[in-house]
C-alpha positions as a Python dict, from the first residue, in 0.01 Angstrom:
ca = {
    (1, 'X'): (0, 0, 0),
    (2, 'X'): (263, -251, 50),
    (3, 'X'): (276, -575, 157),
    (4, 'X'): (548, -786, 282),
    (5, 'X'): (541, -1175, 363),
    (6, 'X'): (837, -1346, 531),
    (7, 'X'): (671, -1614, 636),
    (8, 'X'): (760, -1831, 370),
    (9, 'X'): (1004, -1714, 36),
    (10, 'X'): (1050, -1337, 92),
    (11, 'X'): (753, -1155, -92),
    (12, 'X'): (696, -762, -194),
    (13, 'X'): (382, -666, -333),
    (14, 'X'): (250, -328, -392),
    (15, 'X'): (-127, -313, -393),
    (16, 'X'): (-353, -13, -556),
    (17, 'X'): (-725, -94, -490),
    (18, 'X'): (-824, -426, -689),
    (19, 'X'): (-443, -438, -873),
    (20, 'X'): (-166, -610, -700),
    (21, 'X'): (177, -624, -833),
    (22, 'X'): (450, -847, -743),
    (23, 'X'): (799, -635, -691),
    (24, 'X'): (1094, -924, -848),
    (25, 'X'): (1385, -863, -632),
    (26, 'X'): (1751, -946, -632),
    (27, 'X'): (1892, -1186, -292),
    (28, 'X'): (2049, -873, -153),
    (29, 'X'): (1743, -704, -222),
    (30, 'X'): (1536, -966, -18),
    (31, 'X'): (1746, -1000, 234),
    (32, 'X'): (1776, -628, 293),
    (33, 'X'): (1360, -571, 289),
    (34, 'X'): (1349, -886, 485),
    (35, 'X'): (1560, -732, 763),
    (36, 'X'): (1411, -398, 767),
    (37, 'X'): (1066, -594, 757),
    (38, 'X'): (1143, -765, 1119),
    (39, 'X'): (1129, -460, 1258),
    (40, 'X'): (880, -197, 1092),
    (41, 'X'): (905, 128, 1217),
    (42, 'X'): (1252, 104, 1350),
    (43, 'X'): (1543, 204, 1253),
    (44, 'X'): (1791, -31, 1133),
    (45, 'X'): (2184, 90, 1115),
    (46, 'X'): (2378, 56, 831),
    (47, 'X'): (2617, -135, 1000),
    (48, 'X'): (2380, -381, 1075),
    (49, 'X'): (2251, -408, 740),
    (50, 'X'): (2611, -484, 621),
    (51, 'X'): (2630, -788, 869),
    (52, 'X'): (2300, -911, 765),
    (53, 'X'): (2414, -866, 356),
    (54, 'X'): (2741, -1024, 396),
    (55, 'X'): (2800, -1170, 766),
    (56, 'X'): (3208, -1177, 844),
    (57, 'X'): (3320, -1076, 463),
    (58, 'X'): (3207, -746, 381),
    (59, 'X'): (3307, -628, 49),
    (60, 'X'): (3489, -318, 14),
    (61, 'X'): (3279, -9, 14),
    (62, 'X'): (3025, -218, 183),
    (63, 'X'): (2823, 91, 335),
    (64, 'X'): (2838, 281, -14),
    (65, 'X'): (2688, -64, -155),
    (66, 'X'): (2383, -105, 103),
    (67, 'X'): (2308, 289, -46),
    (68, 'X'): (2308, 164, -385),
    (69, 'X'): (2030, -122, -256),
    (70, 'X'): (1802, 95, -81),
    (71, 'X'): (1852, 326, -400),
    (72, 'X'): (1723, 5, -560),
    (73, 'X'): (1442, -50, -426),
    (74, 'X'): (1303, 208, -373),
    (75, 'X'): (1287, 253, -783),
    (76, 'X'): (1155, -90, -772),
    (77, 'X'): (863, 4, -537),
    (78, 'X'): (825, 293, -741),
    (79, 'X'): (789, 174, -1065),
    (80, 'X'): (534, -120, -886),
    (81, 'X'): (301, 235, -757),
    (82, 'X'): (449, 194, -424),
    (83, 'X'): (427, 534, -229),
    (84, 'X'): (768, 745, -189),
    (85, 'X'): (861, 710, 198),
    (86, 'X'): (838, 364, 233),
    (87, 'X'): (1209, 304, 288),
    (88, 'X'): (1289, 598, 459),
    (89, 'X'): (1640, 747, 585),
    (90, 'X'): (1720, 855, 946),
    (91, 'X'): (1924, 1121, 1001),
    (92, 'X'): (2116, 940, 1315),
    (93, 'X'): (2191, 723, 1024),
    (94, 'X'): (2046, 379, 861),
    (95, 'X'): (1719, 319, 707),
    (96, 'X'): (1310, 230, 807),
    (97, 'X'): (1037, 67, 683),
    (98, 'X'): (742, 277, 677),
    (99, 'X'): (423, 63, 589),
    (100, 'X'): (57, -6, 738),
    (101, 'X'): (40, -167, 1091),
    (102, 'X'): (-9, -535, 985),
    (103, 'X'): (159, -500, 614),
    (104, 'X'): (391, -725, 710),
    (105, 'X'): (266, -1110, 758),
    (106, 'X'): (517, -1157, 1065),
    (107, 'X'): (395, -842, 1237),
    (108, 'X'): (5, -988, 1181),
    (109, 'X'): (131, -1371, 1341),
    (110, 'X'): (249, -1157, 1647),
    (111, 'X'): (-33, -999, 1682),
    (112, 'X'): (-312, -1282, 1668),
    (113, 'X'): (-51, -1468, 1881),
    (114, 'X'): (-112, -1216, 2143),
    (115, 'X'): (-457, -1212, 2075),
    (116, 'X'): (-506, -1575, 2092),
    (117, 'X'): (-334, -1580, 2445),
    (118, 'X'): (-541, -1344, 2601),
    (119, 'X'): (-855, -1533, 2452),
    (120, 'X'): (-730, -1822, 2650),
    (121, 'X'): (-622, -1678, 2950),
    (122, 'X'): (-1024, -1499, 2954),
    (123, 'X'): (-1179, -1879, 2908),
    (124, 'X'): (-1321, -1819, 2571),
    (125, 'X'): (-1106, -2111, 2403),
    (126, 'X'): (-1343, -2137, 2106),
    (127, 'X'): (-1231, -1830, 2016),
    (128, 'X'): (-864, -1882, 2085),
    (129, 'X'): (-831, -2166, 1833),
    (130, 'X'): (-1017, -1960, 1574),
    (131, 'X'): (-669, -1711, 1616),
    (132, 'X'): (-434, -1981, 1639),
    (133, 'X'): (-608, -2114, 1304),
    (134, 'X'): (-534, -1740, 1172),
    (135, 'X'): (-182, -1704, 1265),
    (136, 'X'): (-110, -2082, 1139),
    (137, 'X'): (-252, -1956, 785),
    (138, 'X'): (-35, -1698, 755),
    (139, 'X'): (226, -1956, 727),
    (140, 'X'): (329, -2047, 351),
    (141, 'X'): (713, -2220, 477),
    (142, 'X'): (1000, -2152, 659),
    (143, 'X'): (1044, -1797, 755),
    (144, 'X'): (1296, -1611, 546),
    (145, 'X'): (1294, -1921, 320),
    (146, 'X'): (1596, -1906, 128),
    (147, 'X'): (1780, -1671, 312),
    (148, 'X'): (2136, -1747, 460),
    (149, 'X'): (2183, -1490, 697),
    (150, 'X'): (2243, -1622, 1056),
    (151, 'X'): (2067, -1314, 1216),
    (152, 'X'): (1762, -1366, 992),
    (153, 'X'): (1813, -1759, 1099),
    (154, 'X'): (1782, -1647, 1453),
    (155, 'X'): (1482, -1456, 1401),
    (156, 'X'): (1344, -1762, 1217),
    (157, 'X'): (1406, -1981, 1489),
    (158, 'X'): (1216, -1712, 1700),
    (159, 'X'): (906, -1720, 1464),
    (160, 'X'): (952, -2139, 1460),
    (161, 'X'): (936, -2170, 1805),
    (162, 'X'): (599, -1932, 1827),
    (163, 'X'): (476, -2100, 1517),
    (164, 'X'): (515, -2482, 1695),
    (165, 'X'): (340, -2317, 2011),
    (166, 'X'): (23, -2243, 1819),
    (167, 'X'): (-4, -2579, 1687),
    (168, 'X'): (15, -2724, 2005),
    (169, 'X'): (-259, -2467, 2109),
    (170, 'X'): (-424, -2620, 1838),
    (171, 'X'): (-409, -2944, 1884),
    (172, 'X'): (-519, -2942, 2253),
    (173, 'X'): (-815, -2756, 2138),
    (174, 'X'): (-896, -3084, 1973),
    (175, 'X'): (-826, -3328, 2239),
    (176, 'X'): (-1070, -3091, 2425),
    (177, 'X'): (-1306, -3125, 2196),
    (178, 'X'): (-1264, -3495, 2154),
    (179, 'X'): (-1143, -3521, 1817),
    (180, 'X'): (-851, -3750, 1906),
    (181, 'X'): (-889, -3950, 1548),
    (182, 'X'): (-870, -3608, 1333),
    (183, 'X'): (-572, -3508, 1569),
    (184, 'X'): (-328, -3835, 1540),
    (185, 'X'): (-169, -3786, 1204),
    (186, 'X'): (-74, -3449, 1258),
    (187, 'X'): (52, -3490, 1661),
    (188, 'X'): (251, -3811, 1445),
    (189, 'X'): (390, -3583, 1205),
    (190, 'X'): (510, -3325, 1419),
    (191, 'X'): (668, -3570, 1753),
    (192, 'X'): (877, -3777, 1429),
    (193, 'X'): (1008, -3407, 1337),
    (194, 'X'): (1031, -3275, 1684),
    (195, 'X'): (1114, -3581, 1844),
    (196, 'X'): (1200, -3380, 2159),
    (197, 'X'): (943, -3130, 2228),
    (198, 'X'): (756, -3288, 2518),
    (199, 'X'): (384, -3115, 2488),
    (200, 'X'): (375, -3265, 2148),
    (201, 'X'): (492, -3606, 2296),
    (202, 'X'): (184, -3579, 2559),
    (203, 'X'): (-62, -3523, 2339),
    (204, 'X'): (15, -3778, 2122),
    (205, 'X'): (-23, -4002, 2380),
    (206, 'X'): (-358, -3904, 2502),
    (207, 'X'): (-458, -3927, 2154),
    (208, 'X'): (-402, -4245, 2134),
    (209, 'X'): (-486, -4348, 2468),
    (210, 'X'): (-787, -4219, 2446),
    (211, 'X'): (-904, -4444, 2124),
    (212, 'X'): (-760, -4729, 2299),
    (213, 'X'): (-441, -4777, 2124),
    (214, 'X'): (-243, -4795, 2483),
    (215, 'X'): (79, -4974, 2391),
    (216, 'X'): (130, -4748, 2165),
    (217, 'X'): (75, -4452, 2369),
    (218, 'X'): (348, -4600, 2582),
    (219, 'X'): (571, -4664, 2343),
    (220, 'X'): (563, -4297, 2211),
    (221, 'X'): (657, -4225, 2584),
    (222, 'X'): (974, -4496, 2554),
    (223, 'X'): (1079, -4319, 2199),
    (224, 'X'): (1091, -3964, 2405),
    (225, 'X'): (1277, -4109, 2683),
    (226, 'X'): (1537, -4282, 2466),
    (227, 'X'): (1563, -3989, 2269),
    (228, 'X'): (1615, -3745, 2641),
    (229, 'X'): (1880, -3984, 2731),
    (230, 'X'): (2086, -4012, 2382),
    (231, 'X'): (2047, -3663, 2317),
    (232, 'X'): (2068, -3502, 2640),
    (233, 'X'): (2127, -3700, 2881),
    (234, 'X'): (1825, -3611, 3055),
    (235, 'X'): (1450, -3778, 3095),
    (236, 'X'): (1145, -3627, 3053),
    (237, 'X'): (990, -3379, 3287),
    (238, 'X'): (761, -3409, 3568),
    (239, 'X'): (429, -3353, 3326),
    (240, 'X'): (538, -3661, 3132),
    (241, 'X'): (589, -3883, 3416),
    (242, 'X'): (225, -3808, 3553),
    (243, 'X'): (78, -3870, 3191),
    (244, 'X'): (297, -4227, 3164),
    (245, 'X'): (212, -4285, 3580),
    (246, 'X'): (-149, -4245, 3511),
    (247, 'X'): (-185, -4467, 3179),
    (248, 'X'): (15, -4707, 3307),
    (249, 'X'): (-197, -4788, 3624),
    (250, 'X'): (-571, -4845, 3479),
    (251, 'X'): (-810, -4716, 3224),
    (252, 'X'): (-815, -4301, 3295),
    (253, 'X'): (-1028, -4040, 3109),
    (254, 'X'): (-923, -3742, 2914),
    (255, 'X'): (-948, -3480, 3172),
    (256, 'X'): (-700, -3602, 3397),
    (257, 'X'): (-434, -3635, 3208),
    (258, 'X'): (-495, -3318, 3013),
    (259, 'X'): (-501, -3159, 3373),
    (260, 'X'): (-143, -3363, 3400),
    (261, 'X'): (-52, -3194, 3120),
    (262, 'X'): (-99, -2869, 3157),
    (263, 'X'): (-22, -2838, 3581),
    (264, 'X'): (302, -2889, 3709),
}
């Protein structure tokens, strides 16, 4: 069986009941498994392929040179035990990945994603943060770490944006549960690198609201609206306002402003 991580550096292992074995591939190499990785099961044109490889300066013979790396690989998958099929040919033209549901670590995030959300929406949230957890731990870096491509970029961004949603899921778990003190470093951590991003911004501030360190709850609220305005002209949205209305008239609990939070 083989496995394939892109959450982090691109990895290829092939594993044969207790024995793994790590597959060393060139950059083409990775960035051609990577891209037939983000879509297992699916065809992926040669043409594609080639923009992926080498963007708006494809080398001469380019198509005859993405045959060569499949050709490649698979003799690198072989000689690692992998089975024969694994990159497979279409006849409408291009090439597949054949592996396991869940062999690759993006295809797993996905799923526990999903899984996570419908957890949520059927009121069990202990059991949603026990997914979100999962999916987080899947995470070893950036996705397609080292990779240049723009369209693997994109798809990073993609996988960012879901990745930054679970945390958030996270987090709120805690403020649920009360654990504002465990919580702060990390909702500091993330609002100084996402200095933007709103839900992160809120929960912050109820963090520290809620173990009485109001000015600076506020002042986290002043950094996103200076930041809105510089960056975008804009100020924050109607959520935000409620959280900053609330804290700034008297002492409120938890509840309410996580209900400001999460209701329009």
């Amino acid at each position: 069986m083989i496995d394939i991580a892109v959450l982090g550096t691109v990895q290829t292992v092939v594993r044969s009941g207790l024995r793994t074995t790590p597959v060393g591939l060139s950059y083409l190499e990775r960035s051609l498994m990577a891209t037939l990785a983000c879509t297992p099961g699916r065809v992926v044109s040669v043409g594609r392929l080639v923009e992926v490889l080498w963007e708006d300066a494809p080398p001469t013979g380019a198509r005859t040179r993405v045959q060569g790396l499949v050709s490649s690989l698979r003799k690198r998958l072989a000689a690692a035990g992998g089975q024969s099929g694994t990159l497979a040919t279409d006849p409408g033209g291009g090439y597949l990945l054949r592996v396991a549901p869940g062999c690759v670590d993006a295809e797993r995030f996905r799923s526990l994603i999903h899984q996570a959300s419908a957890q949520t929406e059927r009121g069990t949230p202990g059991c949603a943060a026990s997914t979100w957890q999962s999916a987080l731990a899947l995470w070893r870096g950036p996705a397609f770490d080292g990779l240049r491509s723009y369209l693997l970029q994109a798809e990073a961004l993609r996988l960012e944006e879901m990745r930054m949603t679970a945390l958030e899921h996270c987090l709120s778990a805690d403020l649920h549960a009360g654990r504002h003190e465990h919580a702060i470093p990390e909702l500091s951590r993330l609002s100084a690198l996402h200095p933007g991003r709103e839900r992160l911004v809120g929960q912050l501030m109820i963090a520290l609201n809620a173990v009485d360190r109001h000015a600076e709850a506020l002042g986290a609220y002043r950094a996103l609206q200076l930041y809105l305005r510089e960056q975008y002209g804009t100020s924050p949205g109607p959520r935000l306002r409620r959280i900053h209305e609330l804290m700034l008239r008297a002492p409120v609990g938890d509840g309410e402003l996580l209900a400001a939070l999460t209701t329009a």
